[in-house]
PDB file of C-alpha atoms and ligand atoms in Angstrom:
ATOM      1  CA  MET Q 101     -25.856   0.400   2.948  1.00 60.00           C
ATOM      2  CA  THR Q 102     -23.163   0.171   5.661  1.00 60.00           C
ATOM      3  CA  PRO Q 103     -22.554  -3.476   6.669  1.00 60.00           C
ATOM      4  CA  PRO Q 104     -22.889  -4.404  10.345  1.00 67.00           C
ATOM      5  CA  PRO Q 105     -19.588  -4.139  12.268  1.00 71.00           C
ATOM      6  CA  THR Q 106     -17.900  -7.438  13.099  1.00 88.00           C
ATOM      7  CA  ALA Q 107     -15.183  -6.117  15.411  1.00 96.00           C
ATOM      8  CA  SER Q 108     -15.283  -3.732  18.328  1.00 97.00           C
ATOM      9  CA  VAL Q 109     -12.010  -2.234  19.591  1.00 98.00           C
ATOM     10  CA  PRO Q 110     -11.788  -0.547  23.001  1.00 98.00           C
ATOM     11  CA  ALA Q 111     -10.565   2.896  21.978  1.00 98.00           C
ATOM     12  CA  GLU Q 112     -10.583   6.593  22.800  1.00 98.00           C
ATOM     13  CA  PRO Q 113     -13.091   8.220  22.963  1.00 98.00           C
ATOM     14  CA  TYR Q 114     -15.283   5.074  22.736  1.00 98.00           C
ATOM     15  CA  ALA Q 115     -15.330   1.668  21.020  1.00 98.00           C
ATOM     16  CA  TYR Q 116     -14.354   1.662  17.340  1.00 98.00           C
ATOM     17  CA  GLU Q 117     -16.569  -0.728  15.397  1.00 97.00           C
ATOM     18  CA  PHE Q 118     -15.715  -1.978  11.954  1.00 97.00           C
ATOM     19  CA  ASP Q 119     -15.960  -4.769   9.445  1.00 97.00           C
ATOM     20  CA  PRO Q 120     -12.559  -5.914   8.071  1.00 97.00           C
ATOM     21  CA  ALA Q 121     -14.185  -6.346   4.644  1.00 97.00           C
ATOM     22  CA  THR Q 122     -14.809  -2.603   4.415  1.00 98.00           C
ATOM     23  CA  THR Q 123     -11.681  -1.474   6.274  1.00 98.00           C
ATOM     24  CA  ALA Q 124      -8.228  -0.726   4.870  1.00 98.00           C
ATOM     25  CA  LEU Q 125      -4.930  -0.741   6.718  1.00 98.00           C
ATOM     26  CA  VAL Q 126      -3.055   2.397   5.671  1.00 99.00           C
ATOM     27  CA  ILE Q 127       0.684   2.437   6.392  1.00 99.00           C
ATOM     28  CA  ILE Q 128       2.108   5.913   6.008  1.00 99.00           C
ATOM     29  CA  ASP Q 129       5.676   6.550   4.830  1.00 99.00           C
ATOM     30  CA  MET Q 130       7.584   3.749   6.597  1.00 99.00           C
ATOM     31  CA  GLN Q 131      10.536   4.674   4.355  1.00 98.00           C
ATOM     32  CA  ARG Q 132      14.267   4.308   4.877  1.00 98.00           C
ATOM     33  CA  ASP Q 133      14.623   8.083   4.547  1.00 98.00           C
ATOM     34  CA  PHE Q 134      12.536   8.578   7.697  1.00 98.00           C
ATOM     35  CA  LEU Q 135      13.424   5.487   9.737  1.00 98.00           C
ATOM     36  CA  GLU Q 136      17.028   4.572   9.099  1.00 98.00           C
ATOM     37  CA  PRO Q 137      20.327   6.162  10.109  1.00 96.00           C
ATOM     38  CA  GLU Q 138      21.802   8.317   7.308  1.00 94.00           C
ATOM     39  CA  GLY Q 139      18.349   8.994   5.858  1.00 94.00           C
ATOM     40  CA  PHE Q 140      16.658  12.376   5.445  1.00 94.00           C
ATOM     41  CA  GLY Q 141      15.155  12.322   8.958  1.00 95.00           C
ATOM     42  CA  GLU Q 142      18.548  11.912  10.569  1.00 94.00           C
ATOM     43  CA  MET Q 143      20.085  14.543   8.264  1.00 92.00           C
ATOM     44  CA  LEU Q 144      17.518  16.993   9.629  1.00 91.00           C
ATOM     45  CA  GLY Q 145      18.943  16.333  13.096  1.00 93.00           C
ATOM     46  CA  ASN Q 146      16.296  13.892  14.309  1.00 95.00           C
ATOM     47  CA  ASP Q 147      16.804  10.799  16.462  1.00 96.00           C
ATOM     48  CA  VAL Q 148      15.480   8.070  14.164  1.00 97.00           C
ATOM     49  CA  SER Q 149      15.552   5.436  16.921  1.00 96.00           C
ATOM     50  CA  LEU Q 150      12.354   7.069  18.207  1.00 97.00           C
ATOM     51  CA  LEU Q 151      10.543   5.745  15.140  1.00 98.00           C
ATOM     52  CA  ALA Q 152      12.041   2.232  15.289  1.00 97.00           C
ATOM     53  CA  LYS Q 153       9.705   1.082  18.052  1.00 97.00           C
ATOM     54  CA  THR Q 154       6.728   1.298  15.681  1.00 98.00           C
ATOM     55  CA  VAL Q 155       8.082  -1.463  13.447  1.00 98.00           C
ATOM     56  CA  GLU Q 156       7.397  -4.557  15.572  1.00 98.00           C
ATOM     57  CA  PRO Q 157       3.765  -3.767  16.476  1.00 98.00           C
ATOM     58  CA  LEU Q 158       3.137  -2.681  12.905  1.00 98.00           C
ATOM     59  CA  GLN Q 159       4.489  -5.979  11.580  1.00 98.00           C
ATOM     60  CA  LYS Q 160       1.942  -7.810  13.769  1.00 98.00           C
ATOM     61  CA  VAL Q 161      -0.929  -5.622  12.575  1.00 98.00           C
ATOM     62  CA  LEU Q 162       0.158  -6.021   8.950  1.00 98.00           C
ATOM     63  CA  GLY Q 163       0.331  -9.809   9.387  1.00 98.00           C
ATOM     64  CA  ALA Q 164      -3.180  -9.879  10.868  1.00 98.00           C
ATOM     65  CA  ALA Q 165      -4.560  -7.652   8.103  1.00 98.00           C
ATOM     66  CA  ARG Q 166      -3.027  -9.934   5.486  1.00 98.00           C
ATOM     67  CA  ASP Q 167      -4.479 -13.037   7.197  1.00 97.00           C
ATOM     68  CA  LEU Q 168      -7.924 -11.425   7.135  1.00 97.00           C
ATOM     69  CA  GLY Q 169      -7.574 -10.444   3.476  1.00 97.00           C
ATOM     70  CA  MET Q 170      -7.957  -6.741   4.286  1.00 98.00           C
ATOM     71  CA  LEU Q 171      -7.021  -4.065   1.800  1.00 98.00           C
ATOM     72  CA  VAL Q 172      -3.496  -2.864   2.620  1.00 98.00           C
ATOM     73  CA  ILE Q 173      -2.151   0.431   1.308  1.00 98.00           C
ATOM     74  CA  HIS Q 174       1.435   1.605   1.732  1.00 99.00           C
ATOM     75  CA  THR Q 175       2.340   5.220   1.051  1.00 99.00           C
ATOM     76  CA  ARG Q 176       5.685   6.840   0.283  1.00 98.00           C
ATOM     77  CA  GLU Q 177       6.401  10.539   0.412  1.00 98.00           C
ATOM     78  CA  GLY Q 178       8.602  11.612  -2.451  1.00 98.00           C
ATOM     79  CA  HIS Q 179       9.066  13.283  -5.787  1.00 98.00           C
ATOM     80  CA  ARG Q 180       9.772  12.659  -9.447  1.00 98.00           C
ATOM     81  CA  PRO Q 181      13.478  12.512 -10.334  1.00 98.00           C
ATOM     82  CA  ASP Q 182      13.173  15.796 -12.269  1.00 98.00           C
ATOM     83  CA  LEU Q 183      11.490  17.365  -9.172  1.00 98.00           C
ATOM     84  CA  THR Q 184       8.750  18.962 -11.301  1.00 98.00           C
ATOM     85  CA  ASP Q 185       6.231  17.983  -8.605  1.00 98.00           C
ATOM     86  CA  LEU Q 186       8.247  19.573  -5.783  1.00 97.00           C
ATOM     87  CA  PRO Q 187       6.977  23.002  -4.738  1.00 97.00           C
ATOM     88  CA  PRO Q 188       9.870  25.451  -4.234  1.00 96.00           C
ATOM     89  CA  SER Q 189       8.434  26.173  -0.770  1.00 95.00           C
ATOM     90  CA  LYS Q 190       8.916  22.534   0.239  1.00 95.00           C
ATOM     91  CA  ARG Q 191      12.387  22.363  -1.354  1.00 94.00           C
ATOM     92  CA  ASP Q 192      13.686  25.490   0.368  1.00 92.00           C
ATOM     93  CA  ARG Q 193      11.943  25.323   3.771  1.00 89.00           C
ATOM     94  CA  GLY Q 194      14.438  24.920   6.594  1.00 81.00           C
ATOM     95  CA  LYS Q 195      17.310  26.395   4.583  1.00 85.00           C
ATOM     96  CA  GLY Q 196      19.286  23.199   5.160  1.00 82.00           C
ATOM     97  CA  GLU Q 197      22.527  22.348   3.377  1.00 86.00           C
ATOM     98  CA  LYS Q 198      20.765  19.279   1.948  1.00 90.00           C
ATOM     99  CA  THR Q 199      17.181  19.182   0.770  1.00 93.00           C
ATOM    100  CA  ILE Q 200      14.847  16.991  -1.252  1.00 96.00           C
ATOM    101  CA  GLY Q 201      16.679  15.856  -4.379  1.00 97.00           C
ATOM    102  CA  SER Q 202      20.163  16.309  -2.901  1.00 96.00           C
ATOM    103  CA  PRO Q 203      22.496  13.297  -3.051  1.00 96.00           C
ATOM    104  CA  GLY Q 204      22.885  11.378   0.199  1.00 95.00           C
ATOM    105  CA  PRO Q 205      24.196   8.027   1.441  1.00 95.00           C
ATOM    106  CA  LYS Q 206      20.868   6.375   0.508  1.00 97.00           C
ATOM    107  CA  GLY Q 207      20.564   8.048  -2.888  1.00 97.00           C
ATOM    108  CA  ARG Q 208      18.833  11.313  -3.738  1.00 97.00           C
ATOM    109  CA  ILE Q 209      16.703  12.406  -0.787  1.00 97.00           C
ATOM    110  CA  LEU Q 210      12.994  11.561  -1.074  1.00 98.00           C
ATOM    111  CA  VAL Q 211      13.229  10.903  -4.792  1.00 98.00           C
ATOM    112  CA  ARG Q 212      11.189   8.072  -6.275  1.00 98.00           C
ATOM    113  CA  GLY Q 213      13.255   5.087  -7.328  1.00 98.00           C
ATOM    114  CA  GLU Q 214      16.071   5.830  -4.865  1.00 98.00           C
ATOM    115  CA  PHE Q 215      17.002   3.357  -2.107  1.00 98.00           C
ATOM    116  CA  GLY Q 216      16.187   5.757   0.729  1.00 98.00           C
ATOM    117  CA  HIS Q 217      12.761   6.555  -0.675  1.00 98.00           C
ATOM    118  CA  ASP Q 218      11.608   2.948  -0.493  1.00 98.00           C
ATOM    119  CA  ILE Q 219       9.835   1.174   2.361  1.00 98.00           C
ATOM    120  CA  ILE Q 220      11.963  -0.541   5.018  1.00 98.00           C
ATOM    121  CA  ASP Q 221      12.550  -4.271   4.513  1.00 98.00           C
ATOM    122  CA  ASP Q 222      10.630  -5.233   7.674  1.00 98.00           C
ATOM    123  CA  LEU Q 223       7.402  -3.870   6.210  1.00 99.00           C
ATOM    124  CA  ALA Q 224       7.991  -4.505   2.522  1.00 98.00           C
ATOM    125  CA  PRO Q 225       4.757  -4.635   0.522  1.00 98.00           C
ATOM    126  CA  ILE Q 226       3.762  -7.952  -1.004  1.00 98.00           C
ATOM    127  CA  GLU Q 227       2.099  -8.561  -4.353  1.00 97.00           C
ATOM    128  CA  GLY Q 228      -1.408  -7.154  -4.526  1.00 95.00           C
ATOM    129  CA  GLU Q 229      -0.809  -4.396  -1.980  1.00 98.00           C
ATOM    130  CA  ALA Q 230      -1.078  -0.865  -3.290  1.00 98.00           C
ATOM    131  CA  VAL Q 231       1.976   1.357  -2.987  1.00 98.00           C
ATOM    132  CA  LEU Q 232       0.939   4.950  -3.345  1.00 98.00           C
ATOM    133  CA  ASP Q 233       3.458   7.700  -4.068  1.00 98.00           C
ATOM    134  CA  LYS Q 234       2.448  11.067  -2.655  1.00 98.00           C
ATOM    135  CA  PRO Q 235       4.130  14.434  -3.145  1.00 98.00           C
ATOM    136  CA  GLY Q 236       2.542  15.984  -0.064  1.00 98.00           C
ATOM    137  CA  LYS Q 237       2.026  15.201   3.580  1.00 98.00           C
ATOM    138  CA  GLY Q 238      -1.567  14.024   3.180  1.00 98.00           C
ATOM    139  CA  ALA Q 239      -2.098  10.748   1.312  1.00 99.00           C
ATOM    140  CA  PHE Q 240      -5.221  12.082  -0.450  1.00 99.00           C
ATOM    141  CA  TYR Q 241      -3.487  15.112  -1.970  1.00 98.00           C
ATOM    142  CA  ALA Q 242      -2.575  14.600  -5.656  1.00 98.00           C
ATOM    143  CA  THR Q 243      -3.085  10.815  -5.468  1.00 98.00           C
ATOM    144  CA  ASP Q 244      -5.819   8.342  -6.427  1.00 98.00           C
ATOM    145  CA  LEU Q 245      -6.273   7.108  -2.840  1.00 98.00           C
ATOM    146  CA  GLU Q 246      -9.910   8.178  -2.531  1.00 98.00           C
ATOM    147  CA  LEU Q 247     -10.801   6.438  -5.791  1.00 98.00           C
ATOM    148  CA  LEU Q 248      -9.003   3.293  -4.717  1.00 98.00           C
ATOM    149  CA  LEU Q 249     -10.819   3.192  -1.364  1.00 98.00           C
ATOM    150  CA  LYS Q 250     -14.250   3.948  -2.825  1.00 98.00           C
ATOM    151  CA  ASN Q 251     -13.848   1.367  -5.614  1.00 98.00           C
ATOM    152  CA  ASN Q 252     -12.998  -1.252  -2.974  1.00 98.00           C
ATOM    153  CA  GLY Q 253     -16.042  -0.373  -0.856  1.00 98.00           C
ATOM    154  CA  ILE Q 254     -13.880   0.920   1.991  1.00 98.00           C
ATOM    155  CA  THR Q 255     -15.542   3.052   4.672  1.00 98.00           C
ATOM    156  CA  HIS Q 256     -13.087   2.594   7.568  1.00 98.00           C
ATOM    157  CA  LEU Q 257      -9.316   3.117   7.814  1.00 99.00           C
ATOM    158  CA  ILE Q 258      -6.791   1.853  10.323  1.00 99.00           C
ATOM    159  CA  VAL Q 259      -4.052   4.468  10.106  1.00 99.00           C
ATOM    160  CA  THR Q 260      -0.429   3.757  11.033  1.00 99.00           C
ATOM    161  CA  GLY Q 261       3.059   4.987  10.150  1.00 99.00           C
ATOM    162  CA  VAL Q 262       5.175   8.102  10.521  1.00 98.00           C
ATOM    163  CA  THR Q 263       5.250  10.782  11.580  1.00 98.00           C
ATOM    164  CA  THR Q 264       2.258  11.114  13.874  1.00 98.00           C
ATOM    165  CA  GLU Q 265       1.842  14.870  13.797  1.00 98.00           C
ATOM    166  CA  VAL Q 266       2.768  15.348  10.138  1.00 98.00           C
ATOM    167  CA  CYS Q 267       1.757  12.787   7.492  1.00 98.00           C
ATOM    168  CA  VAL Q 268      -0.371  10.574   9.763  1.00 99.00           C
ATOM    169  CA  HIS Q 269      -2.298  13.568  11.088  1.00 98.00           C
ATOM    170  CA  THR Q 270      -2.723  15.242   7.715  1.00 98.00           C
ATOM    171  CA  THR Q 271      -3.972  12.003   6.164  1.00 99.00           C
ATOM    172  CA  THR Q 272      -6.368  11.311   9.042  1.00 99.00           C
ATOM    173  CA  ARG Q 273      -7.817  14.818   8.744  1.00 98.00           C
ATOM    174  CA  GLU Q 274      -8.189  14.450   4.976  1.00 99.00           C
ATOM    175  CA  ALA Q 275      -9.881  11.053   5.432  1.00 99.00           C
ATOM    176  CA  ASN Q 276     -12.218  12.390   8.113  1.00 98.00           C
ATOM    177  CA  ASP Q 277     -13.375  15.216   5.844  1.00 98.00           C
ATOM    178  CA  ARG Q 278     -14.116  12.646   3.141  1.00 98.00           C
ATOM    179  CA  GLY Q 279     -16.324  10.600   5.487  1.00 98.00           C
ATOM    180  CA  PHE Q 280     -13.946   7.758   6.377  1.00 98.00           C
ATOM    181  CA  GLU Q 281     -13.991   6.438   9.960  1.00 98.00           C
ATOM    182  CA  CYS Q 282     -10.366   6.346  11.145  1.00 99.00           C
ATOM    183  CA  LEU Q 283      -8.714   4.391  13.929  1.00 99.00           C
ATOM    184  CA  VAL Q 284      -5.150   5.578  14.590  1.00 99.00           C
ATOM    185  CA  LEU Q 285      -2.889   3.064  16.343  1.00 99.00           C
ATOM    186  CA  SER Q 286      -0.831   4.727  19.068  1.00 99.00           C
ATOM    187  CA  ASP Q 287       2.099   2.269  19.069  1.00 98.00           C
ATOM    188  CA  CYS Q 288       2.149   1.868  15.275  1.00 99.00           C
ATOM    189  CA  THR Q 289       2.636   5.602  14.774  1.00 98.00           C
ATOM    190  CA  GLY Q 290       5.701   7.553  15.829  1.00 98.00           C
ATOM    191  CA  SER Q 291       7.329  10.941  15.910  1.00 98.00           C
ATOM    192  CA  TYR Q 292      10.816  12.380  16.379  1.00 98.00           C
ATOM    193  CA  PHE Q 293       9.150  14.469  19.109  1.00 98.00           C
ATOM    194  CA  PRO Q 294       7.461  12.285  21.771  1.00 98.00           C
ATOM    195  CA  GLU Q 295       5.425  15.223  23.064  1.00 98.00           C
ATOM    196  CA  PHE Q 296       4.048  15.901  19.568  1.00 98.00           C
ATOM    197  CA  HIS Q 297       3.109  12.215  19.277  1.00 98.00           C
ATOM    198  CA  GLU Q 298       1.139  12.339  22.531  1.00 98.00           C
ATOM    199  CA  MET Q 299      -0.625  15.582  21.698  1.00 98.00           C
ATOM    200  CA  ALA Q 300      -1.358  14.588  18.112  1.00 98.00           C
ATOM    201  CA  LEU Q 301      -3.127  11.444  19.328  1.00 99.00           C
ATOM    202  CA  LYS Q 302      -5.079  13.461  21.886  1.00 98.00           C
ATOM    203  CA  MET Q 303      -6.157  15.886  19.146  1.00 98.00           C
ATOM    204  CA  ILE Q 304      -7.625  13.014  17.132  1.00 98.00           C
ATOM    205  CA  SER Q 305      -9.840  11.545  19.862  1.00 98.00           C
ATOM    206  CA  ALA Q 306     -10.714  14.815  21.660  1.00 98.00           C
ATOM    207  CA  GLN Q 307     -14.168  16.392  21.425  1.00 98.00           C
ATOM    208  CA  GLY Q 308     -15.935  13.067  20.972  1.00 98.00           C
ATOM    209  CA  GLY Q 309     -13.469  11.849  18.315  1.00 98.00           C
ATOM    210  CA  ILE Q 310     -13.215  14.979  16.210  1.00 98.00           C
ATOM    211  CA  PHE Q 311     -10.917  13.275  13.674  1.00 98.00           C
ATOM    212  CA  GLY Q 312     -11.348   9.630  14.738  1.00 98.00           C
ATOM    213  CA  TRP Q 313     -10.418   7.042  17.325  1.00 99.00           C
ATOM    214  CA  VAL Q 314      -7.145   6.022  19.022  1.00 99.00           C
ATOM    215  CA  ALA Q 315      -6.196   2.594  20.394  1.00 99.00           C
ATOM    216  CA  ASP Q 316      -3.046   0.486  20.615  1.00 98.00           C
ATOM    217  CA  SER Q 317      -2.255  -2.514  18.442  1.00 98.00           C
ATOM    218  CA  GLU Q 318      -2.994  -4.999  21.244  1.00 98.00           C
ATOM    219  CA  ALA Q 319      -6.546  -3.682  21.555  1.00 98.00           C
ATOM    220  CA  LEU Q 320      -7.020  -4.022  17.803  1.00 98.00           C
ATOM    221  CA  LEU Q 321      -5.465  -7.489  17.527  1.00 98.00           C
ATOM    222  CA  SER Q 322      -7.548  -8.848  20.436  1.00 97.00           C
ATOM    223  CA  ALA Q 323     -10.725  -7.583  18.755  1.00 97.00           C
ATOM    224  CA  LEU Q 324     -10.085  -8.984  15.291  1.00 94.00           C
ATOM    225  CA  PRO Q 325     -12.193 -11.920  14.124  1.00 86.00           C
ATOM    226  CA  VAL Q 326     -10.434 -15.260  13.550  1.00 83.00           C
ATOM    227  CA  PRO Q 327      -9.572 -15.459   9.832  1.00 79.00           C
ATOM    228  CA  SER Q 328     -11.559 -17.967   7.796  1.00 71.00           C
ATOM    229  CA  THR Q 329      -9.503 -20.617   5.989  1.00 61.00           C
ATOM    230  CA  ALA Q 330     -10.587 -19.120   2.658  1.00 49.00           C
ATOM    231  CA  SER Q 331      -9.049 -15.728   3.428  1.00 49.00           C
ATOM    232  CA  GLN Q 332      -5.845 -17.406   4.634  1.00 49.00           C
ATOM    233  CA  GLY Q 333      -5.452 -18.839   1.162  1.00 46.00           C
ATOM    234  CA  ALA Q 334      -5.600 -22.436   2.506  1.00 40.00           C
TER     235      ALA Q 334
HETATM  236  C1  C5J J 440       7.582  14.344   7.299  1.00 64.58           C
HETATM  237  C2  C5J J 440       6.116  12.446   7.183  1.00 64.58           C
HETATM  238  N1  C5J J 440       7.594  14.365   8.625  1.00 64.58           N
HETATM  239  N2  C5J J 440       5.983  11.284   6.561  1.00 64.58           N
HETATM  240  N3  C5J J 440       6.957  13.362   6.612  1.00 64.58           N
HETATM  241  O1  C5J J 440       8.154  15.210   6.673  1.00 64.58           O
HETATM  242  O2  C5J J 440       5.538  12.668   8.230  1.00 64.58           O
END
């Protein structure tokens, strides 16, 4: 049976209600390759400073989730060093000089184990937090995410990370089809294309919340219950 909600966040299209005990914070692909200068994102011609503004609000949300003892899941987009899990279509799309697996200033692009593939220092996972490597855009595709959520009794997801219209959107759609109730945080998600960010968020909450809810981090943080001393580890 679904437990009664203990938090209510003012959101689009209406209040998002959840219980932190059955809610996971999902942080999508906050990797050096997407966020830092000289990473893959910049090599593709993108302005990575557009993603930097997500870091501070996301740090606050991550801190609050940790204080409440919520399940935290970090994802990383990337591939095996031998690239056997990289579809040729993904490797060749864009016809760029450099592609996934090519050497770059941060190591081989989007390859597991390389410096650029890892999560930025400001949001580094701590012990006990799942780090999920995904070969696709959606975090459910070819991963054990669904199993991990179900085994932890999770019904609700707070979705954050980059980029809004690609991996965040794909993951939110996948989660919605699997029955998870998703809140996407507008200032904790970001895109190289501000207009795509805006429209992607609108697509989520349109039609009565066709894929989920949208709110900013302030709305979420103000709605969170005060952590008990037990969950703070005191
Ligand atoms: C992209 C992602 N944009 N994490 N990946 O290729 O959104």
